[in-house]
Amino acid sequence: MSLSTIQRVNRDLLRPLLHTSWRFYLLVAFFGGIVLTALAAWMSQAYFGFGITGIRWPIYWGFYVTSFVFWIGISHAGTLISAILRLVNAGWRRPVTRCAEVITVFALMIGAMFPIIHLGRPWLAFWLFPYPSERQIWPNFRSPLVWDFFAINTYLTGSVLFLFLPMIPDFAVVRDKSTGLRHRIYKMLALGWRGTPRQWHRLETAMAIMAVVILPVAVSVHTIVSFDFSMAPVPMWQTTIFGPYFVAGAIFSGIAGLVIAMAVLRRFLHLGDYLQPVHFQNLGKLLLVMSLLWGYFVFNERLVTYYGNEPSEMAVFWQTQREEFAPLYWTMVVCNFVLPLVLMGIRRFRTITGCVIASIGVIVGMWLERFLIIVPALGHKYLPYSFGSYRPQPVEFIVAGATFAAMTLMYVLFAKVVPIISIWELKTGPSGQPPIATGELRLGHADAQWAKAGDGRSTARAWPRHADEDGPRAR
Amino acid sequence: MKALYALYPDGQSAQHAVNRLRAAGLADREITVLSSQPLDDYEIGQMDKATWMWWIASGGGLLGMTAAIGLAWLTQTSWPIDTGGLPTFAWWPSLIIMFELTMLGAILATVTTLAVGAGLGPSSKLYDPEVSDGKILVGVENPDTKGGDLEAALSAAPGAQIKRI
């Protein structure tokens, strides 16, 4: 990459950090206001008690646990996508990885809040922690809730570090480009980074190890979240398919969240040269694959239940297929399967707009999926005397809805203080390979391009030189 | 700290300069190379590559697993509930705790090794902010009497911008 291109990359990606427009303050005020409203609603819930919510016997898990599972699922966007693409050294990942990793960290933070929001007496949340109390009563280590505690905290720690480590060289760039207080802050964050070959090797090795380690942790997290359900003797919950079903759903919703975040960043931070249509097309293809996988799991789950014809399970089954919850169920099927299949399956619809529409549908559909796993089953457990229904109350709508505002707010603040696209990774790449994806980097297309060159020794040499020389957009 | 260094516009020139410095009798450990991106395509990018990080990460994982076994055993046997003749300490449900702490141990060991191995932390070593603009710095900290030779070696490569502090 030429010096002028490097300087342009620095300039483009540091612009949001070094210059603040009125739109930033407006966004912060708007989303901050929603978050404060939700905080007030939650405090009123703590003051008046759970009577002001719709959570009551027999359905003790409503919007809050739905949101917990949903946000933990969204968190799979970043680390999984980023780690997999890093391990396979996919060139097109470079502008995408940090956008994705940020989602992981913030979604996990939001998800991890819900067990506390869901407590009637949140000030006793520390009872969940494995500490040696004076009564020698430890949390039950065999409980899936304690598994959650360990899994989520391990994943959160790993994800924060996985996000932070590649930010160090970028903090050094900001340090060098800023003055005054900002310079001092970024100097601290850069941890004395200079960019010696030793530092680069150690960083790349650390990222490779982190990618290897974080992948099974990410899979374990959502498997364990699924254990919260599948370990309980509740109709439609106790099934061996829940682990992979939840993981697939998590990746599915995570990709959708990433596409939406990237589209917003592209538009509002003017990052069109970096987040190109090819990135959306690639993620759109992944979305399509995950949609098919999701459909496969749902088909498995439903067909096996139907064929088994076990009365307690059939009671829940029909609730979702043609009774009280049927409108939500079929909306979910349309959003998670039909919409992505049409929009991502047909090439001409696989545009940025198409990807965003499909992703919004998937987000809605996946939230409904979590809701439909929890509520109909709890409301129809075995004996009719224990049947009940759930009517969410305003406080639950406000708190659950505000999590989307919280996510946006944190994302906006993050993009204000950290380059949202990894600057050094953008500059990196084998010689001849363009630093930023071009049309030839489409999934399933790159190999064909490289094969055409017929250079078995170094595929990188087969890349058109102009793409390397001409900067962010191959013109 | 005194230093003599040059900034180069590309990796090829930097590689040339390093080769000249080596020819002038300097060992690799005496040469400073700084860049704003990994220089994997050049030999200078391969300097100081050997690391024990994978092994240390594995060790951290083992340590985490040991801690998890200890924690799970301690908490389950501290309150020995009658489990109908079954063992008080149960392996299967504890495996998840063990797995998570094993991974956590590996993660923390990796990050610690990175911080120590890469020498992260406050430093007063040779640096030039122009490195962030894509320039590649090649230099020598506290050069000895061979200053003239060094300057000649550094300036031989095309595009060299010699600086002295």
XYZ file of C-alpha atoms in Angstrom:
640
model
C 0.000 0.000 0.000
C 1.409 3.375 -0.946
C 2.142 6.088 1.600
C -0.628 8.303 0.256
C -3.132 5.476 0.593
C -2.020 4.796 4.161
C -2.429 8.458 4.993
C -5.858 8.473 3.421
C -6.879 5.397 5.421
C -5.671 7.106 8.598
C -7.549 10.271 7.717
C -10.809 8.500 6.838
C -10.883 6.213 9.833
C -9.729 8.780 12.382
C -12.197 11.417 11.207
C -15.015 10.252 13.504
C -12.630 10.362 16.454
C -11.073 13.726 15.862
C -14.137 15.645 14.665
C -17.511 15.718 16.378
C -20.682 16.879 14.681
C -23.972 17.898 16.280
C -25.460 14.613 15.069
C -23.323 12.742 17.557
C -24.714 14.704 20.511
C -28.243 14.336 19.166
C -27.864 10.562 18.891
C -26.363 10.294 22.366
C -29.136 12.436 23.842
C -31.873 10.471 22.073
C -30.675 6.977 22.886
C -29.412 8.053 26.301
C -32.899 9.358 27.063
C -34.443 5.992 26.195
C -31.917 4.182 28.357
C -32.625 6.519 31.290
C -36.358 5.910 30.851
C -35.724 2.178 31.036
C -33.578 2.671 34.122
C -36.453 4.531 35.781
C -38.849 1.743 34.768
C -36.557 -0.890 36.227
C -36.182 1.085 39.466
C -39.948 1.323 39.744
C -40.079 -2.445 39.288
C -37.552 -2.885 42.098
C -39.592 -0.501 44.282
C -43.104 -1.788 43.590
C -42.131 -5.397 43.031
C -42.841 -7.850 40.252
C -46.558 -7.211 40.588
C -46.224 -4.439 38.010
C -44.913 -6.920 35.438
C -46.816 -9.680 33.691
C -44.567 -12.323 35.218
C -46.615 -14.534 37.510
C -47.442 -18.196 38.050
C -47.010 -20.322 36.007
C -44.922 -18.197 33.644
C -41.983 -16.804 35.559
C -39.827 -16.260 32.500
C -41.179 -13.663 30.098
C -39.664 -10.756 28.204
C -36.606 -10.591 30.423
C -35.372 -14.123 29.872
C -36.339 -13.810 26.202
C -34.124 -10.738 25.986
C -31.356 -12.507 27.893
C -31.261 -15.390 25.423
C -31.673 -13.054 22.459
C -28.764 -10.770 23.383
C -26.456 -13.637 24.285
C -27.292 -14.952 20.824
C -26.519 -11.634 19.146
C -23.160 -11.673 20.883
C -22.142 -14.583 18.697
C -21.806 -12.241 15.760
C -18.470 -10.855 16.521
C -16.224 -13.345 18.020
C -17.381 -16.312 15.999
C -17.334 -14.514 12.682
C -14.122 -12.710 13.448
C -12.339 -15.778 14.846
C -13.388 -18.047 11.998
C -12.435 -15.515 9.340
C -9.105 -14.873 11.075
C -8.294 -18.570 11.253
C -9.071 -19.142 7.572
C -7.265 -15.892 6.752
C -10.165 -14.545 4.714
C -8.966 -11.293 3.173
C -12.384 -9.646 3.133
C -12.698 -9.870 6.902
C -10.424 -6.904 7.622
C -12.978 -4.075 7.570
C -15.589 -6.287 9.211
C -13.927 -7.858 12.236
C -13.928 -4.967 14.659
C -17.519 -3.983 13.844
C -18.404 -7.558 14.727
C -16.268 -7.904 17.847
C -17.794 -4.756 19.318
C -21.263 -6.234 18.942
C -20.139 -9.261 20.916
C -18.901 -7.276 23.875
C -21.879 -4.938 24.124
C -24.484 -7.633 23.463
C -22.927 -9.766 26.173
C -23.005 -6.864 28.610
C -26.674 -6.269 27.862
C -27.514 -9.973 28.000
C -25.666 -10.444 31.269
C -27.744 -7.654 32.851
C -30.987 -9.556 32.433
C -30.513 -12.154 35.168
C -30.170 -9.158 37.497
C -33.082 -7.224 35.958
C -35.109 -10.386 36.359
C -34.466 -10.538 40.095
C -37.123 -9.282 42.471
C -34.381 -8.196 44.851
C -31.454 -7.325 42.572
C -29.299 -6.217 45.489
C -28.956 -9.904 46.370
C -27.505 -10.788 42.961
C -24.228 -11.713 44.614
C -25.931 -14.864 45.886
C -25.311 -16.233 42.396
C -21.565 -15.891 42.727
C -19.477 -18.809 43.967
C -18.164 -17.214 47.156
C -17.631 -18.967 50.486
C -20.400 -17.582 52.667
C -20.230 -17.840 56.433
C -23.003 -20.429 56.300
C -20.915 -22.647 54.008
C -23.674 -22.589 51.444
C -22.235 -22.499 47.959
C -24.188 -22.057 44.796
C -25.011 -25.439 43.367
C -22.249 -26.188 40.879
C -24.514 -28.598 39.109
C -27.008 -25.909 38.204
C -27.127 -24.593 34.632
C -27.414 -21.088 36.108
C -23.937 -21.411 37.606
C -22.722 -22.784 34.302
C -24.143 -19.615 32.767
C -22.200 -17.508 35.219
C -18.898 -19.133 34.297
C -19.575 -19.400 30.577
C -20.757 -15.825 30.132
C -17.956 -14.370 32.215
C -15.315 -16.403 30.393
C -16.771 -15.371 27.060
C -17.031 -11.742 28.115
C -13.438 -11.677 29.372
C -12.193 -13.402 26.236
C -14.237 -11.184 23.931
C -13.109 -7.965 25.598
C -9.481 -9.035 25.231
C -10.085 -10.301 21.693
C -11.458 -6.867 20.880
C -8.835 -4.922 22.794
C -5.619 -6.588 21.606
C -5.875 -5.602 17.933
C -6.911 -2.106 19.020
C -3.499 -1.429 20.587
C -1.713 -0.562 17.286
C -4.656 1.639 16.321
C -4.486 3.458 19.647
C -0.856 4.151 18.763
C -1.977 5.747 15.487
C -4.503 7.935 17.316
C -1.798 8.809 19.864
C 0.436 10.021 17.057
C -2.334 12.008 15.395
C -3.817 13.737 18.424
C -2.760 16.421 20.858
C -3.427 17.521 24.422
C -5.570 15.431 26.744
C -6.636 13.133 23.938
C -2.975 12.405 23.180
C -2.314 11.534 26.818
C -5.323 9.205 27.015
C -4.415 7.347 23.825
C -0.774 7.186 24.904
C -1.916 5.241 27.948
C -4.198 3.022 25.891
C -1.468 2.313 23.330
C 0.620 0.717 26.095
C 3.866 1.945 24.588
C 3.235 0.293 21.229
C 5.982 1.025 18.691
C 5.479 -1.589 15.984
C 8.650 -3.641 16.197
C 8.668 -6.978 14.351
C 8.679 -8.657 17.762
C 5.508 -6.810 18.816
C 3.745 -7.632 15.549
C 4.631 -11.320 15.838
C 3.523 -11.533 19.435
C 0.265 -9.755 18.623
C -0.496 -11.992 15.656
C 0.364 -15.135 17.615
C -1.803 -13.967 20.512
C -4.692 -13.273 18.138
C -4.311 -16.726 16.572
C -4.390 -18.378 20.006
C -7.328 -16.245 21.087
C -9.211 -17.180 17.913
C -8.622 -20.879 18.562
C -9.670 -20.595 22.206
C -12.626 -18.275 21.795
C -14.406 -20.426 19.196
C -15.216 -23.366 21.502
C -16.026 -20.904 24.282
C -18.544 -19.144 22.028
C -20.148 -22.460 21.101
C -20.208 -23.505 24.753
C -21.879 -20.281 25.859
C -24.996 -20.720 23.818
C -25.060 -24.449 24.386
C -25.090 -23.713 28.104
C -27.798 -21.098 27.651
C -29.789 -23.825 25.897
C -29.137 -26.077 28.929
C -31.107 -23.574 31.033
C -34.069 -24.980 29.135
C -33.171 -28.466 28.013
C -32.117 -29.608 31.497
C -35.613 -28.872 32.790
C -38.474 -31.381 32.501
C -40.722 -29.004 30.593
C -42.571 -30.061 27.422
C -40.713 -29.130 24.220
C -37.635 -28.130 26.208
C -36.014 -31.407 27.114
C -34.513 -32.228 23.766
C -30.970 -32.994 22.680
C -31.305 -30.730 19.658
C -31.422 -27.562 21.758
C -27.630 -27.116 22.005
C -26.850 -26.917 18.271
C -30.245 -25.309 17.602
C -29.428 -22.440 19.950
C -25.893 -22.066 18.608
C -27.135 -21.940 15.009
C -29.806 -19.412 15.972
C -27.236 -17.328 17.799
C -24.904 -17.155 14.825
C -27.878 -16.427 12.591
C -29.070 -13.468 14.656
C -25.482 -12.353 15.187
C -24.830 -12.075 11.454
C -28.069 -10.135 11.059
C -27.026 -7.741 13.814
C -23.646 -7.277 12.179
C -25.154 -6.477 8.778
C -27.405 -3.813 10.302
C -24.547 -2.288 12.296
C -22.287 -2.198 9.238
C -24.967 -0.576 7.108
C -25.517 2.136 9.718
C -21.774 2.760 10.081
C -21.349 2.866 6.339
C -24.009 5.484 5.968
C -23.378 7.727 8.960
C -19.576 7.551 9.132
C -19.194 7.682 5.344
C -17.270 4.414 5.227
C -18.502 3.390 1.807
C -14.943 2.930 0.542
C -14.233 0.373 3.245
C -17.519 -1.404 3.897
C -18.253 -2.267 0.306
C -21.211 -4.108 -1.241
C -19.072 -7.242 -1.466
C -18.876 -7.417 2.329
C -22.651 -7.305 2.567
C -22.994 -9.882 -0.187
C -20.642 -12.241 1.637
C -22.457 -11.782 4.915
C -25.736 -12.163 3.029
C -24.592 -15.563 1.807
C -23.703 -16.559 5.346
C -27.137 -15.328 6.428
C -28.708 -17.514 3.768
C -26.752 -20.568 4.923
C -27.726 -19.954 8.534
C -31.352 -19.434 7.522
C -31.375 -22.845 5.857
C -29.689 -24.381 8.891
C -32.225 -22.742 11.182
C -35.059 -24.077 9.025
C -33.523 -27.537 9.177
C -33.389 -27.469 12.973
C -36.964 -26.199 13.290
C -38.171 -28.885 10.904
C -36.351 -31.543 12.954
C -37.697 -30.296 16.231
C -41.262 -29.975 15.040
C -41.457 -33.212 13.044
C -40.017 -35.348 15.847
C -42.432 -33.822 18.354
C -45.391 -34.298 16.030
C -44.484 -37.893 15.259
C -43.960 -38.677 18.959
C -47.460 -37.368 19.686
C -46.756 -37.091 23.408
C -49.827 -35.289 24.876
C -48.000 -32.694 26.994
C -45.705 -31.802 24.110
C -48.577 -31.693 21.641
C -50.364 -29.183 23.871
C -47.420 -26.791 23.443
C -46.990 -27.776 19.814
C -50.536 -26.808 18.834
C -50.318 -23.590 20.836
C -47.641 -22.439 18.455
C -48.981 -23.994 15.263
C -52.615 -22.984 15.246
C -53.732 -21.568 18.595
C -52.802 -18.575 20.776
C -49.218 -18.187 19.606
C -49.724 -19.161 15.971
C -49.577 -15.572 14.587
C -46.236 -15.034 16.301
C -44.967 -18.451 15.192
C -45.751 -17.963 11.526
C -44.374 -14.426 11.628
C -41.190 -15.974 12.962
C -41.087 -18.505 10.125
C -41.568 -15.771 7.529
C -38.928 -13.525 9.104
C -36.333 -16.227 9.718
C -36.812 -18.424 6.707
C -38.951 -17.069 3.883
C -37.596 -13.525 3.879
C -33.854 -14.405 3.964
C -34.409 -17.215 1.497
C -35.980 -14.873 -1.036
C -33.808 -11.814 -0.459
C -30.485 -13.586 -0.034
C -31.175 -16.491 -2.344
C -31.932 -14.370 -5.393
C -28.790 -12.613 -6.489
C -30.379 -9.373 -7.631
C -31.897 -8.804 -4.182
C -28.571 -9.398 -2.415
C -27.840 -5.687 -2.279
C -27.031 -3.658 0.824
C -30.697 -2.699 1.152
C -31.780 -6.312 0.633
C -29.307 -7.530 3.244
C -30.502 -4.935 5.748
C -34.198 -5.776 5.192
C -33.484 -9.492 5.570
C -31.422 -8.819 8.688
C -34.111 -6.717 10.324
C -36.514 -9.562 9.614
C -34.119 -12.050 11.182
C -33.689 -9.905 14.293
C -37.466 -9.736 14.738
C -37.832 -13.435 13.957
C -35.103 -14.541 16.331
C -36.509 -12.472 19.181
C -39.885 -14.125 18.537
C -38.198 -17.530 18.428
C -36.737 -17.018 21.909
C -40.125 -15.844 23.167
C -41.890 -18.828 21.619
C -39.469 -21.278 23.172
C -40.066 -19.867 26.638
C -43.639 -18.715 27.092
C -45.892 -21.346 25.443
C -44.001 -24.184 27.148
C -44.148 -22.618 30.608
C -47.836 -21.880 30.136
C -48.732 -25.474 29.218
C -46.859 -27.783 31.533
C -48.354 -31.271 31.762
C -51.558 -30.813 33.797
C -54.293 -28.386 32.755
C -54.555 -26.920 36.267
C -51.089 -25.421 35.757
C -51.913 -23.842 32.413
C -51.667 -20.074 32.231
C -50.959 -17.160 29.968
C -48.613 -14.213 29.905
C -49.462 -10.583 29.276
C -46.343 -8.419 29.232
C -46.769 -5.074 30.989
C -45.423 -1.625 30.025
C -42.381 -1.903 32.259
C -41.292 -5.033 30.416
C -41.845 -3.438 27.018
C -39.812 -0.406 28.060
C -36.903 -2.378 29.526
C -36.730 -4.934 26.720
C -37.126 -2.277 24.020
C -34.550 0.009 25.582
C -31.871 -2.626 25.237
C -31.795 -1.851 21.515
C -31.271 1.817 22.365
C -28.555 0.814 24.851
C -26.812 -1.206 22.181
C -26.957 1.682 19.717
C -25.775 4.161 22.330
C -22.772 2.048 23.286
C -21.938 1.489 19.632
C -22.111 5.217 18.881
C -19.880 6.034 21.863
C -17.427 3.310 20.909
C -17.185 4.523 17.324
C -16.422 7.961 18.729
C -13.373 6.847 20.700
C -11.988 3.893 18.730
C -11.495 3.464 14.960
C -14.425 1.210 14.107
C -12.399 -0.413 11.339
C -9.032 -1.854 12.268
C -6.525 0.477 10.624
C -3.479 -1.766 10.790
C -5.336 -4.824 9.569
C -6.585 -2.832 6.613
C -2.986 -2.032 5.713
C -1.907 -5.640 6.068
C -2.031 -8.361 3.478
C 0.137 -10.500 1.256
C 1.791 -8.611 -1.567
C -0.448 -8.243 -4.543
C -3.589 -8.709 -2.498
C -5.720 -5.622 -2.248
C -5.941 -4.232 1.262
C -9.660 -3.763 0.958
C -12.050 -6.186 -0.648
C -13.000 -5.698 -4.249
C -15.610 -7.478 -6.266
C -13.264 -10.419 -6.852
C -13.260 -11.207 -3.141
C -16.786 -12.558 -3.174
C -17.299 -15.785 -1.288
C -16.745 -18.692 -3.624
C -15.238 -16.450 -6.286
C -11.727 -15.746 -5.033
C -10.465 -19.287 -5.543
C -11.621 -19.241 -9.128
C -9.793 -15.973 -9.732
C -6.595 -17.271 -8.228
C -6.825 -20.581 -10.022
C -7.055 -18.783 -13.344
C -3.579 -17.386 -12.865
C -2.194 -20.900 -12.643
C 0.566 -19.918 -10.250
C 0.710 -22.772 -7.797
C 3.600 -21.330 -5.812
C 2.104 -18.073 -4.741
C -1.547 -17.398 -5.220
C -1.113 -13.878 -3.910
C 0.945 -12.964 -6.978
C -2.073 -13.689 -9.168
C -3.858 -10.652 -7.799
C -4.213 -7.741 -10.199
C -1.565 -5.230 -9.243
C -3.783 -2.209 -9.821
C -5.942 -3.141 -6.865
C -2.910 -2.895 -4.605
C -1.775 0.404 -5.934
C -4.988 2.310 -6.277
C -6.033 2.494 -2.679
C -9.276 1.799 -0.936
C -11.450 1.405 -3.976
C -9.988 -0.303 -6.993
C -10.720 2.226 -9.685
C 18.862 8.289 24.650
C 20.784 9.017 21.465
C 19.761 7.424 18.209
C 20.456 7.546 14.525
C 17.653 6.412 12.278
C 16.062 6.754 8.882
C 12.490 6.650 7.644
C 11.725 4.731 4.462
C 8.677 4.837 2.217
C 8.466 1.070 1.663
C 9.592 -2.288 2.967
C 12.089 -2.880 0.209
C 14.123 0.203 1.105
C 13.946 -0.699 4.795
C 15.146 -4.210 4.020
C 18.019 -2.733 2.028
C 18.988 -0.489 4.936
C 18.923 -3.350 7.423
C 21.117 -5.426 5.119
C 23.589 -2.537 4.942
C 23.616 -2.183 8.730
C 24.294 -5.896 9.091
C 27.108 -5.562 6.596
C 28.473 -2.729 8.736
C 28.817 -5.198 11.600
C 25.618 -4.651 13.595
C 23.757 -7.586 15.082
C 19.972 -7.849 14.655
C 19.393 -7.043 18.319
C 21.136 -3.666 17.826
C 18.885 -2.675 14.917
C 15.477 -1.134 15.542
C 12.779 -1.630 12.916
C 9.380 0.016 13.423
C 6.373 -0.099 11.130
C 2.651 0.612 11.228
C 1.820 -2.846 9.902
C 3.403 -6.310 9.983
C 6.133 -6.646 7.357
C 5.467 -10.293 6.621
C 6.611 -10.016 3.007
C 10.136 -9.026 3.954
C 12.921 -10.761 5.808
C 13.026 -7.952 8.383
C 9.484 -8.852 9.291
C 10.654 -12.298 10.358
C 13.104 -10.995 12.985
C 12.542 -12.188 16.544
C 9.741 -14.524 15.561
C 10.319 -17.440 17.950
C 7.922 -17.530 20.877
C 6.772 -19.894 23.589
C 3.326 -18.335 23.576
C 1.461 -21.474 22.440
C 3.087 -23.517 25.188
C 2.478 -20.867 27.817
C -1.170 -20.654 26.746
C -1.432 -24.433 27.128
C 0.147 -24.142 30.570
C -2.350 -21.430 31.485
C -5.133 -23.746 30.364
C -3.815 -26.532 32.586
C -3.595 -24.126 35.495
C -7.176 -22.989 34.883
C -8.362 -26.593 34.758
C -6.606 -27.388 38.021
C -8.219 -24.360 39.655
C -11.626 -25.442 38.332
C -11.264 -28.976 39.690
C -10.234 -27.558 43.055
C -13.120 -25.090 43.117
C -15.722 -27.628 42.054
C -14.433 -30.239 44.515
C -14.212 -27.777 47.393
C -17.686 -26.351 46.900
C -19.365 -29.718 46.507
C -17.659 -31.440 49.410
C -17.948 -28.430 51.755
C -21.681 -29.106 51.985
C -21.914 -32.863 51.631
C -25.571 -33.330 50.778
C -26.891 -36.879 50.905
C -27.154 -37.793 47.247
C -28.639 -41.243 47.766
C -25.392 -43.133 47.618
C -24.096 -41.264 44.577
C -20.741 -39.489 44.814
C -20.923 -36.055 46.448
C -18.441 -34.698 43.941
C -19.934 -35.200 40.482
C -17.668 -35.076 37.454
C -20.204 -34.649 34.655
C -21.845 -31.412 35.749
C -18.460 -30.080 36.850
C -16.970 -30.607 33.409
C -18.528 -27.392 32.140
C -16.911 -25.347 34.917
C -13.620 -27.082 34.176
C -13.886 -26.360 30.469
C -14.660 -22.688 30.969
C -11.866 -22.108 33.463
C -9.414 -24.036 31.274
C -10.173 -21.672 28.432
C -10.040 -18.661 30.722
C -6.618 -19.778 31.946
C -5.369 -20.084 28.361
C -6.742 -16.641 27.465
C -5.196 -14.906 30.454
C -1.863 -16.669 29.949
C -1.834 -15.573 26.300
C -2.522 -11.948 27.129
C 0.066 -11.917 29.908
C 2.660 -13.446 27.593
C 1.838 -10.860 24.948
C 2.224 -7.988 27.408
C 5.541 -9.292 28.713
C 6.907 -10.700 25.450
C 6.076 -7.653 23.356
C 7.430 -5.324 26.005
C 4.170 -3.416 26.343
C 4.130 -0.605 28.856
C 5.653 2.841 29.201
C 8.824 3.107 27.172
C 11.344 5.765 26.238
C 12.796 3.832 23.334
C 13.321 5.079 19.805
C 10.108 6.116 18.057
C 8.924 8.573 15.421
C 5.228 9.453 14.922
C 5.740 9.380 11.160
C 5.669 5.600 11.452
C 1.891 5.938 11.768
C 1.836 7.535 8.313
C 3.239 4.371 6.806
C 6.946 5.174 6.984
C 9.240 2.393 8.116
C 11.839 3.312 10.680
C 15.226 1.627 10.699
C 17.708 2.866 13.227
C 20.253 2.254 15.922
C 19.856 3.328 19.523
C 22.931 4.727 21.285
C 25.196 4.272 18.260
C 28.885 3.852 19.024
C 31.784 5.454 17.213
C 30.832 4.001 13.859
C 28.360 6.856 13.337
C 29.645 7.748 9.861
C 29.385 4.162 8.649
C 25.890 3.879 10.035
C 24.709 7.041 8.341
C 26.159 5.841 5.069
C 24.416 2.485 5.479
C 21.095 4.090 6.305
C 21.219 6.630 3.505
C 22.151 4.087 0.835
C 18.598 2.827 0.458
C 16.291 4.859 -1.828
C 13.950 7.355 -0.188
C 15.841 7.463 3.112
C 15.077 10.365 5.418
C 17.898 10.463 7.977
C 17.193 11.741 11.483
C 19.265 11.972 14.618
C 18.166 12.425 18.223
